[in-house]
mmCIF file of C-alpha atoms and ligand atoms in Angstrom:
data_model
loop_
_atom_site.group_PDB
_atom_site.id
_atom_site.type_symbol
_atom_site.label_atom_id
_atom_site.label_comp_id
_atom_site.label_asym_id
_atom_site.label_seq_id
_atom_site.Cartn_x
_atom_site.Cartn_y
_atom_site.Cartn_z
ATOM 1 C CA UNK R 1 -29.429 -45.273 -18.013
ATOM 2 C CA UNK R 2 -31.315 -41.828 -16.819
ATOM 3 C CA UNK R 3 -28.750 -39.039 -16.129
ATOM 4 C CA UNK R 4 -29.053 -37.673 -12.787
ATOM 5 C CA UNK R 5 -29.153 -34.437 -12.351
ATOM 6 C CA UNK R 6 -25.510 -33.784 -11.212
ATOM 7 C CA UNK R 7 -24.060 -35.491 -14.617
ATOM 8 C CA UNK R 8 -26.623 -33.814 -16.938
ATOM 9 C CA UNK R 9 -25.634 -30.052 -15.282
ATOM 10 C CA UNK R 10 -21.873 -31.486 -16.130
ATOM 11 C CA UNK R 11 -22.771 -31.972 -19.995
ATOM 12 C CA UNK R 12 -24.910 -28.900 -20.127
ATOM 13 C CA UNK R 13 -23.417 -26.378 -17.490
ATOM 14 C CA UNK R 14 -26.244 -23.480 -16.358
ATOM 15 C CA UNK R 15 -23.465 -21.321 -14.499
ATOM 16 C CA UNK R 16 -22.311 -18.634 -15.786
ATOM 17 C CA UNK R 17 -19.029 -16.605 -14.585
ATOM 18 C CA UNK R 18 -19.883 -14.351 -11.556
ATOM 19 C CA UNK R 19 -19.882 -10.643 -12.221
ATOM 20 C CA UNK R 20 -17.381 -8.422 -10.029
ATOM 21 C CA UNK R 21 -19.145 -6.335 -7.920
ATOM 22 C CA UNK R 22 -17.087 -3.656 -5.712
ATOM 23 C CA UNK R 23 -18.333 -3.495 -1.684
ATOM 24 C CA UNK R 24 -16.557 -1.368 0.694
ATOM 25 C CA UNK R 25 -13.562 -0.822 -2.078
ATOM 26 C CA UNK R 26 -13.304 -4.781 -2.281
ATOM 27 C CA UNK R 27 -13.838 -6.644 -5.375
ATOM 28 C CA UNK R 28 -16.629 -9.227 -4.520
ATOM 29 C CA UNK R 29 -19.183 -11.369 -6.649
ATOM 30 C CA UNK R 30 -22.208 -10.632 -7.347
ATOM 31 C CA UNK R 31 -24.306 -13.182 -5.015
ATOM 32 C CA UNK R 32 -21.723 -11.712 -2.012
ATOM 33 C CA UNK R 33 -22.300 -8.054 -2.661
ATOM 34 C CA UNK R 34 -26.183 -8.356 -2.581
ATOM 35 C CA UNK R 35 -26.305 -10.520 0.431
ATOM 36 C CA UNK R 36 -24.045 -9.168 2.907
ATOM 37 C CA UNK R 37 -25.658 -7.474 4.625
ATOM 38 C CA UNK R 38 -27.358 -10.510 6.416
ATOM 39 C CA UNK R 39 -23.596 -11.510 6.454
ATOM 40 C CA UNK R 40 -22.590 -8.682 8.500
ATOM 41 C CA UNK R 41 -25.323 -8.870 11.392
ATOM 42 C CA UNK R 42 -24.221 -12.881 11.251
ATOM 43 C CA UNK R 43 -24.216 -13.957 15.334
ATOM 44 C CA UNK R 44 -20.907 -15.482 16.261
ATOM 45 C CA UNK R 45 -20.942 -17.397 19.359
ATOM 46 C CA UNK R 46 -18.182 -17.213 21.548
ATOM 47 C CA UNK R 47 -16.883 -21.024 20.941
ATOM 48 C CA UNK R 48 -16.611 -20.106 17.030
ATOM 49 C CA UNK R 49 -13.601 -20.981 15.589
ATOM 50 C CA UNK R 50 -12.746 -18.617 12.423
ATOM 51 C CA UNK R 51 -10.192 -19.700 9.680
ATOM 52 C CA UNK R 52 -9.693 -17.038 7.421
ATOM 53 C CA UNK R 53 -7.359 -16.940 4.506
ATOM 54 C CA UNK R 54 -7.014 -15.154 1.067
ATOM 55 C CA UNK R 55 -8.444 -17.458 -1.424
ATOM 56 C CA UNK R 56 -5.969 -20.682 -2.421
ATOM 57 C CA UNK R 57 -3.806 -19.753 0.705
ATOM 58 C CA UNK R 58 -4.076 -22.802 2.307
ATOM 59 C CA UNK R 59 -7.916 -22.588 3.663
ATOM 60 C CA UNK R 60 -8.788 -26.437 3.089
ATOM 61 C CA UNK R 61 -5.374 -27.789 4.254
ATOM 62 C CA UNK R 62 -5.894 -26.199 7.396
ATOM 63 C CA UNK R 63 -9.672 -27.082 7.898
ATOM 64 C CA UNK R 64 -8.514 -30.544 7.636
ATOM 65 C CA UNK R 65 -6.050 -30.364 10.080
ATOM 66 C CA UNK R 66 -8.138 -28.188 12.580
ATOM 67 C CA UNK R 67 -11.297 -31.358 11.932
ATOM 68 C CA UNK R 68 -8.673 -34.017 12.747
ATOM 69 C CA UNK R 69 -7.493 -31.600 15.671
ATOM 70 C CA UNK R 70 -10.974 -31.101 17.093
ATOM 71 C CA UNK R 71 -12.426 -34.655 16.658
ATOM 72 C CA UNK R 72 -9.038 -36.133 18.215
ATOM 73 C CA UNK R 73 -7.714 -37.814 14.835
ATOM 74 C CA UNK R 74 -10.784 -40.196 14.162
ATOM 75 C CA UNK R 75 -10.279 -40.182 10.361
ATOM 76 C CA UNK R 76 -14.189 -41.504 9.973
ATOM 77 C CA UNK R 77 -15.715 -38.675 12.190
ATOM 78 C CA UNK R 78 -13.600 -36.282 9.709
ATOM 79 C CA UNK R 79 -15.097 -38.119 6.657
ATOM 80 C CA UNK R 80 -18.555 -37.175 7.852
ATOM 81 C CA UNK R 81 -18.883 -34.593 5.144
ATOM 82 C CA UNK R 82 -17.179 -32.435 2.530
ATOM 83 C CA UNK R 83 -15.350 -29.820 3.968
ATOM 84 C CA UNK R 84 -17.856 -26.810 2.365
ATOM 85 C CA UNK R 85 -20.094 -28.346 4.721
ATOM 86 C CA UNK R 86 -18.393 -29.655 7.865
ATOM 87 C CA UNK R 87 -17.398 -25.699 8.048
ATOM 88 C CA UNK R 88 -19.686 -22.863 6.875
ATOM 89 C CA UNK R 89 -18.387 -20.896 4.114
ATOM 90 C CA UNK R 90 -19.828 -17.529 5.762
ATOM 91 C CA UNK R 91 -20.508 -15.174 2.986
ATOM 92 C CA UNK R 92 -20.802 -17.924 -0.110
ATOM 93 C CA UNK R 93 -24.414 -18.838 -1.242
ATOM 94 C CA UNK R 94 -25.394 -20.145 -4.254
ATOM 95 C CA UNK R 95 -28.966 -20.179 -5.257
ATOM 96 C CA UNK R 96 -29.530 -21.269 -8.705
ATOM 97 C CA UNK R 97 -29.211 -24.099 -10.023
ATOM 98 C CA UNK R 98 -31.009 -25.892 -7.527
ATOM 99 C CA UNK R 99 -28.674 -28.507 -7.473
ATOM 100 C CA UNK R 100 -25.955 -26.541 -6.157
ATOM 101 C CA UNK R 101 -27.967 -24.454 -3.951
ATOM 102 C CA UNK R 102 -25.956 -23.583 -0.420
ATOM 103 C CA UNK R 103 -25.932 -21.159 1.687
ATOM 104 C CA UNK R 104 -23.263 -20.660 4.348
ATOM 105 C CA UNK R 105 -24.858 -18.405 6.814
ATOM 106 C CA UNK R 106 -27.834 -20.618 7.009
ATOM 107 C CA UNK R 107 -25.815 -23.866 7.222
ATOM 108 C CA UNK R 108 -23.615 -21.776 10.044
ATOM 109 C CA UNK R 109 -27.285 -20.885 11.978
ATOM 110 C CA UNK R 110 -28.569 -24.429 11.749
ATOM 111 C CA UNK R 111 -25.605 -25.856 13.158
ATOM 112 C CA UNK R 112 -24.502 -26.608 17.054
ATOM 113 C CA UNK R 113 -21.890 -25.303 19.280
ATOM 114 C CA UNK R 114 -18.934 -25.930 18.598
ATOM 115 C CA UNK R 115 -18.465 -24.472 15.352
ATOM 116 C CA UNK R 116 -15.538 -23.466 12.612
ATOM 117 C CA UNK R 117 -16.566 -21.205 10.199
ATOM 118 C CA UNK R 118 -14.330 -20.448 6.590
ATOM 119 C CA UNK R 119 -14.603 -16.736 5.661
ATOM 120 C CA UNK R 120 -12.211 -15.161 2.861
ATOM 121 C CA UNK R 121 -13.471 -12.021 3.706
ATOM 122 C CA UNK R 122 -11.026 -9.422 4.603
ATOM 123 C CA UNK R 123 -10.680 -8.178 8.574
ATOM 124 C CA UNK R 124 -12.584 -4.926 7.813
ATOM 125 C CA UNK R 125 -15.497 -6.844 6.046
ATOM 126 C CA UNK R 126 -15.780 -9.385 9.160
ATOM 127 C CA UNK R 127 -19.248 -9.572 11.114
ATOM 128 C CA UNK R 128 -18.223 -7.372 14.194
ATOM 129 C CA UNK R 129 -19.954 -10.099 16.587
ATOM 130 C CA UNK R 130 -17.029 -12.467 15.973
ATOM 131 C CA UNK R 131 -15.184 -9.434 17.621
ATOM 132 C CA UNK R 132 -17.998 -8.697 20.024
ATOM 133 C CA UNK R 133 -17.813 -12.154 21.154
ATOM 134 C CA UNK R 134 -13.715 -12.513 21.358
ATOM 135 C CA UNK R 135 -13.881 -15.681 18.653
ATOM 136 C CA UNK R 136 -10.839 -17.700 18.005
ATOM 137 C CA UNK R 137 -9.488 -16.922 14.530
ATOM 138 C CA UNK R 138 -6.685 -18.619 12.334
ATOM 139 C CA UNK R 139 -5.539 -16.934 9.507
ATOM 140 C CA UNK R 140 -3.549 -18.585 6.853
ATOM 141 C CA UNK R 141 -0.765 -16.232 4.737
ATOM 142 C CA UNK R 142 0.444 -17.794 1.487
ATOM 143 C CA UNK R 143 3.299 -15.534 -0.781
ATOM 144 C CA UNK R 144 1.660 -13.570 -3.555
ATOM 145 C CA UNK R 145 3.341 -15.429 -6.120
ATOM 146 C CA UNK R 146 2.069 -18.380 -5.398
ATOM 147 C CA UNK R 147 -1.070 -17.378 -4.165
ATOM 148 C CA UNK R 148 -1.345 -15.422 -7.519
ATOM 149 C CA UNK R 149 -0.519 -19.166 -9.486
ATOM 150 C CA UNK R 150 -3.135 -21.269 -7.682
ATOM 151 C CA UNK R 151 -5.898 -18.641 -8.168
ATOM 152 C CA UNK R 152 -4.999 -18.409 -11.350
ATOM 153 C CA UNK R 153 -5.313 -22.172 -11.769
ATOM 154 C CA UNK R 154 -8.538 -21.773 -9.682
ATOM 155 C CA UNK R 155 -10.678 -19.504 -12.087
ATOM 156 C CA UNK R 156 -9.881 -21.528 -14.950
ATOM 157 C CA UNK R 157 -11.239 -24.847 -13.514
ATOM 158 C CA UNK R 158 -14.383 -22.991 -11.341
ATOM 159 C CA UNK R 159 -17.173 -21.392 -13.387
ATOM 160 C CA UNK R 160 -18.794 -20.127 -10.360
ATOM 161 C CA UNK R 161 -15.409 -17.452 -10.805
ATOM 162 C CA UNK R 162 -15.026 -14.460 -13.242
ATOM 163 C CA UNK R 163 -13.408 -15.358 -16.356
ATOM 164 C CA UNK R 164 -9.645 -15.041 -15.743
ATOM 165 C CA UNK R 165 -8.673 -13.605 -18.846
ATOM 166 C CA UNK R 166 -4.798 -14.810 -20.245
ATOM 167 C CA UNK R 167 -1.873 -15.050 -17.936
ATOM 168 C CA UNK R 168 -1.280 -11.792 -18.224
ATOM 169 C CA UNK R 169 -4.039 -10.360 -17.771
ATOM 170 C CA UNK R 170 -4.664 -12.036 -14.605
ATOM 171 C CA UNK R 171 -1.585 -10.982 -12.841
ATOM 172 C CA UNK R 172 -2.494 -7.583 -13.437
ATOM 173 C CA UNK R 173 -5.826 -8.432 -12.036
ATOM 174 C CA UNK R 174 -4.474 -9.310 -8.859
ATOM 175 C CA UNK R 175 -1.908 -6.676 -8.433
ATOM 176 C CA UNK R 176 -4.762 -4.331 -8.875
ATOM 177 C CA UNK R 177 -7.148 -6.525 -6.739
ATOM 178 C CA UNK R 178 -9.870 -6.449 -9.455
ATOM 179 C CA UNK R 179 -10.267 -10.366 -8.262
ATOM 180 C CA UNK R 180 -12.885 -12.044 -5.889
ATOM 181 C CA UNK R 181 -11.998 -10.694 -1.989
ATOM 182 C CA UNK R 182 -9.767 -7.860 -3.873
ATOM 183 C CA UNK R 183 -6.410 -6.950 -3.101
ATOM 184 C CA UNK R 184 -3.813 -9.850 -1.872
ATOM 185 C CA UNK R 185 -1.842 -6.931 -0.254
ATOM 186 C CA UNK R 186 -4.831 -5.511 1.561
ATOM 187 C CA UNK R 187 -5.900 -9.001 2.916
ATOM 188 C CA UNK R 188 -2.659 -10.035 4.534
ATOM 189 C CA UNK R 189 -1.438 -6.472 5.914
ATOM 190 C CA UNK R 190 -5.031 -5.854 7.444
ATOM 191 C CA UNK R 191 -5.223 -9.271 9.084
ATOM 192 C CA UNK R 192 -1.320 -9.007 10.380
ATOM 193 C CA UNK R 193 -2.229 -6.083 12.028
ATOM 194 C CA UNK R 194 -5.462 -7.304 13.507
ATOM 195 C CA UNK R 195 -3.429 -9.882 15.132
ATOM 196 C CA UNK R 196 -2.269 -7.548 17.528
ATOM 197 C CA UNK R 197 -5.946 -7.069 19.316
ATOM 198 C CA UNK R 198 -7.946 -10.133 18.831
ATOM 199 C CA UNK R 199 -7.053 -13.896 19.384
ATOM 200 C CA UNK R 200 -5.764 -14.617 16.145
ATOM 201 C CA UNK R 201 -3.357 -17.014 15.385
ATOM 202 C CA UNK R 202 -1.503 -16.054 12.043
ATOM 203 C CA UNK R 203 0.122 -18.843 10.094
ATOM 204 C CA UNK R 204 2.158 -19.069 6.546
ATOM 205 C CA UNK R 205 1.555 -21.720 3.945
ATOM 206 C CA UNK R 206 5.445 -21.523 3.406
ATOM 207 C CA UNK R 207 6.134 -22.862 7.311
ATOM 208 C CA UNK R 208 2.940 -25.452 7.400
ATOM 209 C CA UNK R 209 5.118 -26.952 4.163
ATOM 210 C CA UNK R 210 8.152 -26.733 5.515
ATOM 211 C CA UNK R 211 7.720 -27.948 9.232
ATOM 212 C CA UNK R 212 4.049 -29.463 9.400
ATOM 213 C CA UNK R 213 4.249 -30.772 12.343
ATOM 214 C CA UNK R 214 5.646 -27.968 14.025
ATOM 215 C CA UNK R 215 2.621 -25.638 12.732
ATOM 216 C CA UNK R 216 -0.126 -28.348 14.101
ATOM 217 C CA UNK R 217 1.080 -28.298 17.386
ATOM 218 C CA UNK R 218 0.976 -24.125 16.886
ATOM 219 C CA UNK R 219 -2.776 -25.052 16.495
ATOM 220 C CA UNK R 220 -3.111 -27.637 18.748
ATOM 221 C CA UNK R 221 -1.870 -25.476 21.335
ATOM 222 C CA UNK R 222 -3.881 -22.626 19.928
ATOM 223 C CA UNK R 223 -7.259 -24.922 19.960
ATOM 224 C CA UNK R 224 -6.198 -25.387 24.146
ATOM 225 C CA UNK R 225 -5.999 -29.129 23.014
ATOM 226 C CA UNK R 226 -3.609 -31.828 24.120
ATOM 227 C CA UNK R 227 -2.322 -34.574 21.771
ATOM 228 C CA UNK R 228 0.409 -37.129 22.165
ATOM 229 C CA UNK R 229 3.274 -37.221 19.396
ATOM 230 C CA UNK R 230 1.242 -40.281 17.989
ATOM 231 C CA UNK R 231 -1.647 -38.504 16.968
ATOM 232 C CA UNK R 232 0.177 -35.683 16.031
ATOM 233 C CA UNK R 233 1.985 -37.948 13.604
ATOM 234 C CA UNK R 234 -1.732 -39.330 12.358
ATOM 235 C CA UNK R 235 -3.095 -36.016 11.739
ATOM 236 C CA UNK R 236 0.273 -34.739 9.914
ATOM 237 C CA UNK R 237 -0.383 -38.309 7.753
ATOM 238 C CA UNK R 238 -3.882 -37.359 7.049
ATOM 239 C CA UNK R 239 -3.530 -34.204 6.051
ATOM 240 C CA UNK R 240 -0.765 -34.352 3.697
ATOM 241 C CA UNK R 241 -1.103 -33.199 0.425
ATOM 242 C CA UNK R 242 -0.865 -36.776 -1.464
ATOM 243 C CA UNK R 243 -3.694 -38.098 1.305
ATOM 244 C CA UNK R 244 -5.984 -34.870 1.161
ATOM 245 C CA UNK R 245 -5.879 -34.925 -2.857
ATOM 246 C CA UNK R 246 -7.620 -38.695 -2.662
ATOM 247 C CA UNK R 247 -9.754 -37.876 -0.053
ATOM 248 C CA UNK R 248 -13.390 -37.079 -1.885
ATOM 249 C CA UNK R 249 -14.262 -35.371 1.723
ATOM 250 C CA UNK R 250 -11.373 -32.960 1.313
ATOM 251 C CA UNK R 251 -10.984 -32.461 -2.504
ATOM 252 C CA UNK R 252 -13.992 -30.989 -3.525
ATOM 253 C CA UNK R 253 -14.963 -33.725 -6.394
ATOM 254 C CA UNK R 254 -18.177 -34.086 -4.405
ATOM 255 C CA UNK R 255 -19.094 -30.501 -4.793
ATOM 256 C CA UNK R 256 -19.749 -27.962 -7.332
ATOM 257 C CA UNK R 257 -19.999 -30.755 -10.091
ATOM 258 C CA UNK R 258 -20.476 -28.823 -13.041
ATOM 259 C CA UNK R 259 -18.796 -26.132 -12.024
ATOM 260 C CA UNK R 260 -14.947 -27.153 -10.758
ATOM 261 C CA UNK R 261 -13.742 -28.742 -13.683
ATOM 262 C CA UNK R 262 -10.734 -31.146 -12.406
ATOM 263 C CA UNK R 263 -9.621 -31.818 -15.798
ATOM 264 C CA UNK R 264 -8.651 -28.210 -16.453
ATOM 265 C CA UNK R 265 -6.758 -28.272 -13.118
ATOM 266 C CA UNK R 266 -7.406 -29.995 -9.934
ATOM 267 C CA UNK R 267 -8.572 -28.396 -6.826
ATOM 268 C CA UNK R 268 -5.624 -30.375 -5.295
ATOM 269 C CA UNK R 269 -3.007 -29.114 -7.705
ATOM 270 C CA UNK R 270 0.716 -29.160 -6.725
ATOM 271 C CA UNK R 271 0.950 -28.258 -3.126
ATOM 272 C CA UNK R 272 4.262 -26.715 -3.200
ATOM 273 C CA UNK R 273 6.283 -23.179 -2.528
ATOM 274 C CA UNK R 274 7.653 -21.791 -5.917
ATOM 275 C CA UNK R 275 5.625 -22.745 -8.504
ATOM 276 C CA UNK R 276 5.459 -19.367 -9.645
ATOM 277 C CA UNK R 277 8.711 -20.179 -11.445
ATOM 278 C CA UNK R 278 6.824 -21.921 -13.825
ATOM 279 C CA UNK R 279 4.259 -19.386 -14.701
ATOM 280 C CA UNK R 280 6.474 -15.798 -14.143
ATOM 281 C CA UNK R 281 8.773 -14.478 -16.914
ATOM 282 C CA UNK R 282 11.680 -12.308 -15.959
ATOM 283 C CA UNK R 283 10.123 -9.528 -16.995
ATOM 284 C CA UNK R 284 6.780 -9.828 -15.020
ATOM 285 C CA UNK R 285 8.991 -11.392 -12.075
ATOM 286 C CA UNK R 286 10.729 -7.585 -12.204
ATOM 287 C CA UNK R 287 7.218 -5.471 -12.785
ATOM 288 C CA UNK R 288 5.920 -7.718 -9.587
ATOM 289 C CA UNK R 289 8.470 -7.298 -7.241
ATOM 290 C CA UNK R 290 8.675 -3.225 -7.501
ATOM 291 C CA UNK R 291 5.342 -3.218 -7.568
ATOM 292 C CA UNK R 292 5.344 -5.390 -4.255
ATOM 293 C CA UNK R 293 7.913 -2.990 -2.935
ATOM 294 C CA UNK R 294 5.608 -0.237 -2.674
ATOM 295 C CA UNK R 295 2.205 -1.979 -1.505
ATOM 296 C CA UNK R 296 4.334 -3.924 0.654
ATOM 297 C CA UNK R 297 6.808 -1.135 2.061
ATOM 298 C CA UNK R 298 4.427 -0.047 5.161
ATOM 299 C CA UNK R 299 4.304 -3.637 6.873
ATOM 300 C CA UNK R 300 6.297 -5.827 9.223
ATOM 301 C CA UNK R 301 4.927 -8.830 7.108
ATOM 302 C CA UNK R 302 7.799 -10.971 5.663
ATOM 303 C CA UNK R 303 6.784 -13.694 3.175
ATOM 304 C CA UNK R 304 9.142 -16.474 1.851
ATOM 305 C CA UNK R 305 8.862 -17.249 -1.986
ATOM 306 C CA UNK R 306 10.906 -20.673 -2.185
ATOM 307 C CA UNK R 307 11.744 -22.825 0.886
HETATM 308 S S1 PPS V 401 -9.901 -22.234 -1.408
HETATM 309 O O1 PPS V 401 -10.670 -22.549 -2.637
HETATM 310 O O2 PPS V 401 -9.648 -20.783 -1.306
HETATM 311 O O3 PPS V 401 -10.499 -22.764 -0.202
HETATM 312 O O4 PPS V 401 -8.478 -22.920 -1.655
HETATM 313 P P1 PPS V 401 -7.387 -23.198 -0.538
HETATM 314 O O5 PPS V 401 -7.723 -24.456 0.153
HETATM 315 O O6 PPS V 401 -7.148 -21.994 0.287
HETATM 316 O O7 PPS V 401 -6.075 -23.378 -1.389
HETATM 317 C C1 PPS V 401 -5.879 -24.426 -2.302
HETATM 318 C C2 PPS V 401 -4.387 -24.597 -2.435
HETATM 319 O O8 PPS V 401 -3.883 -25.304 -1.274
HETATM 320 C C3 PPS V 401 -3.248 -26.496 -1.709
HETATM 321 N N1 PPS V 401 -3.414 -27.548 -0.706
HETATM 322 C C4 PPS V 401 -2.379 -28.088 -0.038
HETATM 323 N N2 PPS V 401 -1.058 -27.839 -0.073
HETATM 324 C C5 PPS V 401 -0.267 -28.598 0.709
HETATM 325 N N3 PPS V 401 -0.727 -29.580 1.517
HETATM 326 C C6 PPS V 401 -2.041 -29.866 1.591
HETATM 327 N N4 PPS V 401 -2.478 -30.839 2.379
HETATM 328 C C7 PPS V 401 -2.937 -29.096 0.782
HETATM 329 N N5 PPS V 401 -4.276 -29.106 0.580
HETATM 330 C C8 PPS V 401 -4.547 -28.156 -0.327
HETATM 331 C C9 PPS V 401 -3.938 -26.802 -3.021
HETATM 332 O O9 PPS V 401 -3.206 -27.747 -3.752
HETATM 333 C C10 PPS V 401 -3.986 -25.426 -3.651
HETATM 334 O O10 PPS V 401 -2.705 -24.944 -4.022
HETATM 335 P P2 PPS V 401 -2.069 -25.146 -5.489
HETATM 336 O O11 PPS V 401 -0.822 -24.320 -5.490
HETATM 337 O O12 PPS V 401 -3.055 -24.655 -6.475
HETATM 338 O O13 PPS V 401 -1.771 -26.597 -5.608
#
């Protein structure tokens, strides 16, 4: 039987690791830095929904739950696509191989009202029209630690990524934000302070965990939508972690074949608050936290590292 074209990139992989490029002070990749310009003059329209998270805070968990939200729980109209393409991945594109090819601006242009567009950027790197136009945004706020584990996870697995180096190396790779969207501390401080002039609605991976169904109805309510405690319960079913990891629309075995590798770690890994207890020795626990101290020291922002 012929290989297609999706198993034979699998066997032979053409993708090499992204270079780090740095835009604006922010670490970025290479196919982000040289097209973002387009990115910026991107025109939001005003019924644009934005969900915007640090990478691996959360970002897929809550597109799911803002689908099931906005097509009133049908599971099948949610199944229509993978989530890269039910919701534009704003500043990711992907030209070579062909196979892969996607663009998220164009994908975002070409589609109708109303739409929900994924960004990792940070606030200051946003396309001012999604200001201009007073857009809806949800961020999503996941602790460092954590954070720091799953991206960790996440560069080993995706070859579209830098290299991640060792452990070690990578943590000090993200306290110094020399990692794609740059510095954790940055992201979450600069979009916790946005919050205070634009309709964002700013969420924590640590309370969508521990109370999910409290945290929908934050978005259902956010979304103006109204839902009755039965489909609230459907959409907190559908979008749990054990449902999402077998659901080929949501766990991104449908996309990027060659390139995720969900034998050296699944996209859907654990799920949980604290596995950083796993990965952190005492003495890099100790380096982190007075490091965090000091990039942390000029915020209001409180995250929880075990529930
Ligand atoms: S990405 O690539 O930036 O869009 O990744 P992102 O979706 O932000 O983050 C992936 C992590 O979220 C976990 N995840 C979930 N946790 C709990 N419940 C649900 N439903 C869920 N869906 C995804 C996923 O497992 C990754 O975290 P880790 O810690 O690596 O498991």
């Amino acid at each position: 039987m012929a290989l297609d074209k999706m198993e034979d990139l699998s066997l032979n992989p053409v993708v090499s690791r992204a270079k780090l490029m740095e835009m604006e002070g922010v670490a970025v990749t290479q196919p982000i830095y040289s097209s973002y310009d387009k990115v910026r003059k991107f025109k939001a329209r005003p019924d644009d929904l934005l969900i915007a998270t640090y990478a691996k805070a959360g970002t897929t968990w809550t597109q799911e739950i803002v689908d099931m939200i906005q097509q009133n729980g049908d599971v099948e109209k949610c199944r229509r696509d993978t989530t890269y393409r039910r919701h534009p991945f704003l500043e990711w594109n992907i030209q070579e191989p062909p196979s892969l090819r996607y663009s998220g601006l164009e994908l975002a242009d070409a589609m109708p009202s109303p739409r929900t567009i994924k960004t990792h950027l940070p606030v200051q790197l946003v396309p001012p029209s999604f200001w201009e136009q007073n857009c809806k945004v949800i961020y999503v706020a996941r602790n460092a630690k954590d954070n720091l584990v799953s991206y960790y996870h996440f560069h080993k697995m995706n070859k579209g990524l830098p290299d991640p180096g060792t452990w070690e190396e990578f943590v000090e790779k993200f306290m110094t934000g020399k990692v794609v969207w740059g510095s954790w501390y940055d992201h979450v401080k600069g979009w916790w302070k946005a919050k205070d002039k634009h309709r964002i609605l700013y969420l924590f991976y640590e309370d969508m965990k521990e109370n999910p169904k409290q945290e929908i109805k934050k978005i259902v309510k956010f979304l103006e939508k109204d839902m009755n405690e039965e489909l609230i319960n459907k959409i907190l079913y559908n979008t749990s972690f054990e449902i999402m990891k077998e659901n080929p629309m949501a766990n991104y075995t449908k996309e990027f074949q060659g390139v995720m590798d969900h034998s050296i770690s699944p996209f859907m890994r654990k799920g949980v608050v604290g596995d950083w207890k796993n990965y952190f020795t005492v003495a890099q626990n100790e380096k982190f936290d007075e490091d965090y101290k000091k990039k942390m020291a000029d915020t209001s922002l409180v995250f929880r590292t075990e529930l």
